[in-house]
Coordinates of C-alpha atoms and ligand atoms in Angstrom, one line a residue:
X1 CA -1.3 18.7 -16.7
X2 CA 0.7 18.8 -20.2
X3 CA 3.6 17.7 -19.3
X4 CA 3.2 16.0 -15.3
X5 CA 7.4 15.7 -14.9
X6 CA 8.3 19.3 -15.8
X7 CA 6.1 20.9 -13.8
X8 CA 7.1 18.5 -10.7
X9 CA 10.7 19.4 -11.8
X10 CA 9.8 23.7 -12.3
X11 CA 8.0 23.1 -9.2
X12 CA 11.0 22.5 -6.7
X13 CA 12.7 25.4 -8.4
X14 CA 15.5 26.4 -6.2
X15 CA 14.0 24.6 -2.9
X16 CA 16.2 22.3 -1.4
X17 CA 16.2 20.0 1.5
X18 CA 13.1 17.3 0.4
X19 CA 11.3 15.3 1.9
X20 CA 9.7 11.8 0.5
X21 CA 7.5 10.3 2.8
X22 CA 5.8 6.6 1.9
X23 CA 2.4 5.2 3.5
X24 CA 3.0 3.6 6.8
X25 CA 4.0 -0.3 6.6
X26 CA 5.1 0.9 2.9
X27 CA 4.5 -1.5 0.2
X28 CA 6.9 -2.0 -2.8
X29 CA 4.7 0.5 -5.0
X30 CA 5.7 3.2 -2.0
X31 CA 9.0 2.6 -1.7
X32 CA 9.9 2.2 -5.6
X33 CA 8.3 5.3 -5.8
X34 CA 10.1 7.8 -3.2
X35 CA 12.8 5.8 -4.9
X36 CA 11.9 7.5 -8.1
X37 CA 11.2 10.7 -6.9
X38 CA 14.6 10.6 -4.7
X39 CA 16.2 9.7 -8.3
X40 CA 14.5 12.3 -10.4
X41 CA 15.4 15.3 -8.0
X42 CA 19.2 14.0 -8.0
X43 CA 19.5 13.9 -11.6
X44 CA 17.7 16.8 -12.7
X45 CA 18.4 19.2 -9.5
X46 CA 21.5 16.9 -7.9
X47 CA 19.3 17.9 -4.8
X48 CA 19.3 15.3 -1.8
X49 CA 16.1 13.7 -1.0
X50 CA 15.1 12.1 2.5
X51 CA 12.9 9.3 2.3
X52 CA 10.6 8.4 5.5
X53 CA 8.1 5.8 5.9
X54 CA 6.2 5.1 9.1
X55 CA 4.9 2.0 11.0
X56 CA 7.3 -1.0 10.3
X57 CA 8.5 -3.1 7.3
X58 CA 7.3 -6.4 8.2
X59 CA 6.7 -8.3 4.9
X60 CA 9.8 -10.1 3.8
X61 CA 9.9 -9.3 0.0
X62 CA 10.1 -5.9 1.2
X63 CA 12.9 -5.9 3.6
X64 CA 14.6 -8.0 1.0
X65 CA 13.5 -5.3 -1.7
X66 CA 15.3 -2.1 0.3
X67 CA 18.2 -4.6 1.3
X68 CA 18.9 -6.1 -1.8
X69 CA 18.6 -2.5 -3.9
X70 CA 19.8 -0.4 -1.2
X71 CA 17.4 1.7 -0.9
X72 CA 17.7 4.5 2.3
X73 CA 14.8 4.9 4.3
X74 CA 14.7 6.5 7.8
X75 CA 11.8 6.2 10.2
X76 CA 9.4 9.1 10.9
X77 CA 10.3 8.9 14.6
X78 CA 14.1 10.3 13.5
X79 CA 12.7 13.1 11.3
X80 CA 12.0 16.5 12.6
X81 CA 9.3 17.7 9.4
X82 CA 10.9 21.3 10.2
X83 CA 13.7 20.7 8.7
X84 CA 12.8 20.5 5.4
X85 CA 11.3 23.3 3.1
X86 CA 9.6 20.4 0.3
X87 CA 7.4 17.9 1.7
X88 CA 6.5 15.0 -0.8
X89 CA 4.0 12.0 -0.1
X90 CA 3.5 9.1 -2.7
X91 CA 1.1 6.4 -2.6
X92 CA -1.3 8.2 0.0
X93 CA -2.9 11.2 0.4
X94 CA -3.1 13.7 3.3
X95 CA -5.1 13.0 6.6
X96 CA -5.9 9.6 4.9
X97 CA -4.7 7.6 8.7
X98 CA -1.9 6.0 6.3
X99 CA 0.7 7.7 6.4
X100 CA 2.8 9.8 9.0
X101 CA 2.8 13.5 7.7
X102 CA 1.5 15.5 10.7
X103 CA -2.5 16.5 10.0
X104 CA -1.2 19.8 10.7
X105 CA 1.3 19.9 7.5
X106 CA -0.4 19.9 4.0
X107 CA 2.5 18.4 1.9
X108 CA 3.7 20.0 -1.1
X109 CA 3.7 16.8 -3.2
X110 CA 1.3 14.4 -3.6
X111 CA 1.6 11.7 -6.4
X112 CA -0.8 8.6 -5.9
X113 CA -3.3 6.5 -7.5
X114 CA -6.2 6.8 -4.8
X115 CA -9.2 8.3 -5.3
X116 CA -8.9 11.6 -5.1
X117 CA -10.0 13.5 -1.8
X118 CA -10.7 16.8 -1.3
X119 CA -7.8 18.2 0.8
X120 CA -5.5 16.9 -1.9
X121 CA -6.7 19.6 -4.3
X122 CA -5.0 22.0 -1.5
X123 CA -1.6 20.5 -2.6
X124 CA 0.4 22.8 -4.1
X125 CA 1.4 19.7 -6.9
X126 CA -0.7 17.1 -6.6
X127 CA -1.1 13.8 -9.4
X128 CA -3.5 11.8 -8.3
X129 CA -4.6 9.0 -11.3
X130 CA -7.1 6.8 -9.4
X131 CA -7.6 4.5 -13.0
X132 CA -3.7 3.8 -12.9
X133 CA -2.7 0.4 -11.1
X134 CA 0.2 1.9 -9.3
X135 CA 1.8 5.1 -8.3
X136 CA 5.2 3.3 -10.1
X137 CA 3.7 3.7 -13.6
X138 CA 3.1 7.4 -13.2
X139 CA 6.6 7.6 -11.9
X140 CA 7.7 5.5 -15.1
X141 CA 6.1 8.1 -17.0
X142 CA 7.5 11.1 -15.4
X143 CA 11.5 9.8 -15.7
X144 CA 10.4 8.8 -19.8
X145 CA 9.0 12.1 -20.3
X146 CA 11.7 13.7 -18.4
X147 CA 14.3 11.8 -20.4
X148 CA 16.0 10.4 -17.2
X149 CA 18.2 7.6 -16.9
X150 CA 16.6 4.3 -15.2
X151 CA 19.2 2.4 -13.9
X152 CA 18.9 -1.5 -13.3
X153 CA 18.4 -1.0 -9.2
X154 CA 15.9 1.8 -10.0
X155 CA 13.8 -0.4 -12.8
X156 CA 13.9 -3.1 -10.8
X157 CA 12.3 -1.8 -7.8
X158 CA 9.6 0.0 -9.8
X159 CA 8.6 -3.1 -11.8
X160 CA 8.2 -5.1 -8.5
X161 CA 6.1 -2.3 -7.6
X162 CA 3.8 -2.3 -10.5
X163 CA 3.7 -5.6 -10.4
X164 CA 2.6 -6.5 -6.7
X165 CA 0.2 -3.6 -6.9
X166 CA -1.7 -4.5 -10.0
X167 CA -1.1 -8.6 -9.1
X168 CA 1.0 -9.4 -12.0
X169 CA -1.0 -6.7 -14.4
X170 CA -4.1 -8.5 -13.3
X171 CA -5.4 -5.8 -11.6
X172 CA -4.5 -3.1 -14.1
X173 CA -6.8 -1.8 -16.5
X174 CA -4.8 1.1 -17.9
X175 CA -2.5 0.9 -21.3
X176 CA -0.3 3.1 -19.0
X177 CA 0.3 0.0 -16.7
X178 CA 1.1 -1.9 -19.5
X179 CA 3.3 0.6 -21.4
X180 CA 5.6 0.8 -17.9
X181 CA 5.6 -2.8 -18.1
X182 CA 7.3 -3.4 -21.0
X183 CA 9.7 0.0 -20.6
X184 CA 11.0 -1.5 -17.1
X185 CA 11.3 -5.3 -18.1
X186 CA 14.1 -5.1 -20.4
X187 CA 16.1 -3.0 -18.2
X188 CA 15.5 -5.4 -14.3
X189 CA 17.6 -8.0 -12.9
X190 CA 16.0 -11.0 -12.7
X191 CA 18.1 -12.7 -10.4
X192 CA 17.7 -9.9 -7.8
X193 CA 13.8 -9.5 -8.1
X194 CA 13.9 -13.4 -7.7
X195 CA 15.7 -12.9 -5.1
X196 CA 13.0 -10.1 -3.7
X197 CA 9.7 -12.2 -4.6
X198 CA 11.4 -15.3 -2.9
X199 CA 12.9 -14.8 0.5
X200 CA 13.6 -16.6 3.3
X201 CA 10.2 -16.3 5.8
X202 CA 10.3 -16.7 9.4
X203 CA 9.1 -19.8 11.2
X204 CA 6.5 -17.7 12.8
X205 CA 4.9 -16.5 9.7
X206 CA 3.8 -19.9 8.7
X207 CA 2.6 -20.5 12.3
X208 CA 0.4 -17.1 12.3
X209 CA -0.6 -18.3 8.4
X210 CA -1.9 -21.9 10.1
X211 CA -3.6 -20.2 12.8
X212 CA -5.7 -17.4 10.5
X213 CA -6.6 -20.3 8.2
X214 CA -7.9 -22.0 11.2
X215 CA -9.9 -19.6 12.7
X216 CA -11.5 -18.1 9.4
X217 CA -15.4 -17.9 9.5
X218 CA -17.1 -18.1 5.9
X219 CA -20.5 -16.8 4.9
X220 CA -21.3 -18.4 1.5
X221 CA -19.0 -16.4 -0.8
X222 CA -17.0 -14.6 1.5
X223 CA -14.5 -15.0 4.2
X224 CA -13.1 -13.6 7.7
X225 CA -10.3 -14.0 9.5
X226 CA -9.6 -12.6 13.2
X227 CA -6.4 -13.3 13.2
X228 CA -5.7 -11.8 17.1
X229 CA -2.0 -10.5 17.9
X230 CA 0.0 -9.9 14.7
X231 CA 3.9 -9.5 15.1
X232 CA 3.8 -8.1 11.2
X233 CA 1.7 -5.3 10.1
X234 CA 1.2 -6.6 6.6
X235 CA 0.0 -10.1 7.2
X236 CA -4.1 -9.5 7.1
X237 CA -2.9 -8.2 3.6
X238 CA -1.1 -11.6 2.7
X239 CA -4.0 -13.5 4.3
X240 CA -6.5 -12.0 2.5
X241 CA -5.0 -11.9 -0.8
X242 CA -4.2 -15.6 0.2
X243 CA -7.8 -17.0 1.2
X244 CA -9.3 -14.8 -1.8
X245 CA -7.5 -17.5 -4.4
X246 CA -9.9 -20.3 -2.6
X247 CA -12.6 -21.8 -5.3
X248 CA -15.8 -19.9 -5.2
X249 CA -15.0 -17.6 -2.7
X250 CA -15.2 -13.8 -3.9
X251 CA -15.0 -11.4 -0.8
X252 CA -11.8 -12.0 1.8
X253 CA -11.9 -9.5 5.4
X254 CA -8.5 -10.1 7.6
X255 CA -7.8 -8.1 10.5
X256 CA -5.3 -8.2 13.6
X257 CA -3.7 -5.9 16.2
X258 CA -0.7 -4.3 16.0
X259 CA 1.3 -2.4 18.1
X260 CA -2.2 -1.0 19.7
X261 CA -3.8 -0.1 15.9
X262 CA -6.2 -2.9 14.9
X263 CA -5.1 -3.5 10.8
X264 CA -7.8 -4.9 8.5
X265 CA -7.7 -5.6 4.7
X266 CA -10.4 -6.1 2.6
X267 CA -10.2 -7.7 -1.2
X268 CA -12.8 -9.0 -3.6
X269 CA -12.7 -10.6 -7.0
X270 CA -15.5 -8.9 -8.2
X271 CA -15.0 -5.8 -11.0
X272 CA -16.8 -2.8 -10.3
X273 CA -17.8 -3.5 -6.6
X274 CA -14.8 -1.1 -5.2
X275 CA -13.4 -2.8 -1.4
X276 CA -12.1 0.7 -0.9
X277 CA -16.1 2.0 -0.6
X278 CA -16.8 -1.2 1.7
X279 CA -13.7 -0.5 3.8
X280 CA -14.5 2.9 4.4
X281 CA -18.1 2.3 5.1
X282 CA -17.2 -0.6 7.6
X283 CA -14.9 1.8 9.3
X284 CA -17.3 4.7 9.7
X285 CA -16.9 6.6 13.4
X286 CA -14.3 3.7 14.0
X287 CA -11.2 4.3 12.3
X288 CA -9.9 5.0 8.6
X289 CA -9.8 3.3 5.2
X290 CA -9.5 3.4 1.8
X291 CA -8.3 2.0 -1.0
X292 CA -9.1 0.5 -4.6
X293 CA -11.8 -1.4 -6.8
X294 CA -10.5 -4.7 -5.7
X295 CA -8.6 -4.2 -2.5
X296 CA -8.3 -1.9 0.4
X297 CA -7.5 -1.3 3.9
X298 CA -8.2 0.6 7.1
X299 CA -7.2 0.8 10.6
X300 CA -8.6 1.6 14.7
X301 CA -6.6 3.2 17.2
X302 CA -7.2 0.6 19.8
X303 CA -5.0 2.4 22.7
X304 CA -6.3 3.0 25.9
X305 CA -9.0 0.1 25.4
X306 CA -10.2 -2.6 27.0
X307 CA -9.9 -5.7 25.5
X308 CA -13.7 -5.8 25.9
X309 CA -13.9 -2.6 23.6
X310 CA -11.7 -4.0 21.1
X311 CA -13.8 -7.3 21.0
X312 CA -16.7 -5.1 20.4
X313 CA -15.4 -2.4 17.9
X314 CA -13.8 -6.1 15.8
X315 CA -17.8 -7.3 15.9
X316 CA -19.2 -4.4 15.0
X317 CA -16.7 -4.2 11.5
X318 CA -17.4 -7.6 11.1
X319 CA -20.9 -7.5 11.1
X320 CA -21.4 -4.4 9.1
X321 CA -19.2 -6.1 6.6
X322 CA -21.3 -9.2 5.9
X323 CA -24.5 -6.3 5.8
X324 CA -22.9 -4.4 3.2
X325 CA -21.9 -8.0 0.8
X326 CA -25.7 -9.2 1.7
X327 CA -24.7 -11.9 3.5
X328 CA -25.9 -11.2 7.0
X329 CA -28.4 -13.9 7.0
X330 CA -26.4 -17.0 6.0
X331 CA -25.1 -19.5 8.8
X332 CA -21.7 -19.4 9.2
X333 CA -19.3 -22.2 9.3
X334 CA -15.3 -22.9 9.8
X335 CA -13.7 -22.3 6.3
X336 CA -11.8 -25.4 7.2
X337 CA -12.3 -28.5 9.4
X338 CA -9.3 -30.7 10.6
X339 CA -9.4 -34.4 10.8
X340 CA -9.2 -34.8 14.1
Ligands
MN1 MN1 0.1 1.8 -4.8

């Protein structure tokens, strides 16, 4: 596409009544995003936009992120998909097991930075830039090349979302990344993404944080973590992210249930190995997952089961996982022993 924005704008044409879904549990990249979108079609087409998001916002940093920039977003159990004739999705593609459009409904926006799957190419629009580190900087680019003003909330929220997805540009291996870097600094508040990146966590988080490290399992280079019950979707995310900083350690797999789904993320240190191709393979005839070079994340319906089953399905991903790194055969020990 010449010119990405323009045709996203021609495309809506007279259509009103949009619809911006985010990936369940959305993540800041998600949410700035259907932010973006929601902005571009008011300014350009002063047309409302919805935005829905499914599963729960558990992480801190991102309730504070949609409290402290007021960002609207309603939960896919209050929307009725009928009622609107434009059906966007950012972050996530269709039938992906992330997200809450109906497998029925093939969107008629899909912006992201996944690899590409096949039903996407059925979408109507689709941008799909798997070498960019977040669906934010492809947003960036649409509201520069559309000419579109980006307010301070509106910056903000899309420079905490490049930021968290490509770990502080870490991650990033794009000029683009870079580019909507340094457009969005000038224009944020720092004080309020401080505010975001530094909020008050429960008393319960540190407990569950304590109890993961505890019972984590570690097989030379790598590390897993059961981590049981989870009263927050995104905390295997943290955790893993968390236990991947440890010296010497280059693979992290954390998983727990929630809410009858068991949630499992996968990150490594290592360029050119891509978690997303591990996470799907672990997950094969299990559940669904995806994701990037250096993390991803999948899920397993885990109604209706016994606990048995679950027990068995949570061996099974573990030890396909430590087959796929080559690390079957090593002894494992506790990643951390407590004086007694
Ligand atoms: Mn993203």
């Amino acid at each position: 596409m010449d010119k990405p924005g323009h045709s996203l704008v021609d495309y809506i044409g007279q259509k009103s009544r949009i619809l911006v879904m985010c990936h369940n549990n959305p993540d800041p990249d998600s949410i700035a995003s259907a932010a973006a979108l929601k902005s571009i079609f008011h300014q350009k087409l002063r047309r409302k936009v919805v935005i829905g998001y499914g599963g729960t916002i558990g992480r801190a940093e991102n309730r504070a992120l949609i409290r402290r920039l007021k960002i609207d977003m309603i939960h896919v159990k209050d929307i009725d998909f009928k009622h609107f004739s434009v059906i966007c999705l950012v972050d996530s593609q269709p039938r992906t097991g992330n997200n809450s459009v109906p497998f029925a409904i093939i969107p008629d926006i899909v912006v992201d930075h996944h690899p590409l799957r096949s039903i996407t190419r059925k979408v109507p629009f689709h941008d799909v830039r798997p070498d960019y580190g977040s669906t934010s900087t492809i947003m960036t680019e649409y509201l520069r090349e559309l000419d579109l003003q980006v307010d301070k909330i509106l910056a903000t929220a899309l420079f905490y979302g490049l930021k968290t997805d490509t770990n502080g540009l870490l991650r990033s291996s794009v000029k683009a990344d870079l580019d909507a870097f340094n457009f969005l600094f000038p224009k944020i508040v720092p004080k309020t993404l401080a505010s975001i990146e530094n909020p008050e966590i429960p008393r319960s988080y540190y407990l569950k944080f304590a109890d993961a490290i505890g019972k984590s399992i570690q097989y030379k280079d790598v590390i897993i973590s059961n981590m049981g019950k989870l009263n927050n979707p995104d905390i295997p995310a943290e955790m893993a992210d968390f236990l991947l900083r440890m010296e010497n350690i280059r693979w992290t797999l954390c998983m727990g249930e929630f809410k009858d789904q068991l949630i499992m993320s996968v990150r490594t240190s290592r360029r050119g190995e891509w978690a997303g191709k591990v996470a799907i393979k672990i997950l094969r005839g299990l559940g669904t997952g995806g994701g990037h070079e250096q993390a991803a994340g999948g899920r397993v319906f885990f109604a209706g089961l016994s606990n048995e089953d679950r027990n068995q399905k949570i061996v099974k991903i573990t030890n396909r996982f430590l087959k796929a790194l080559g690390v079957d055969n090593e002894k494992p020990k506790p990643l951390v022993v407590l004086p007694a």
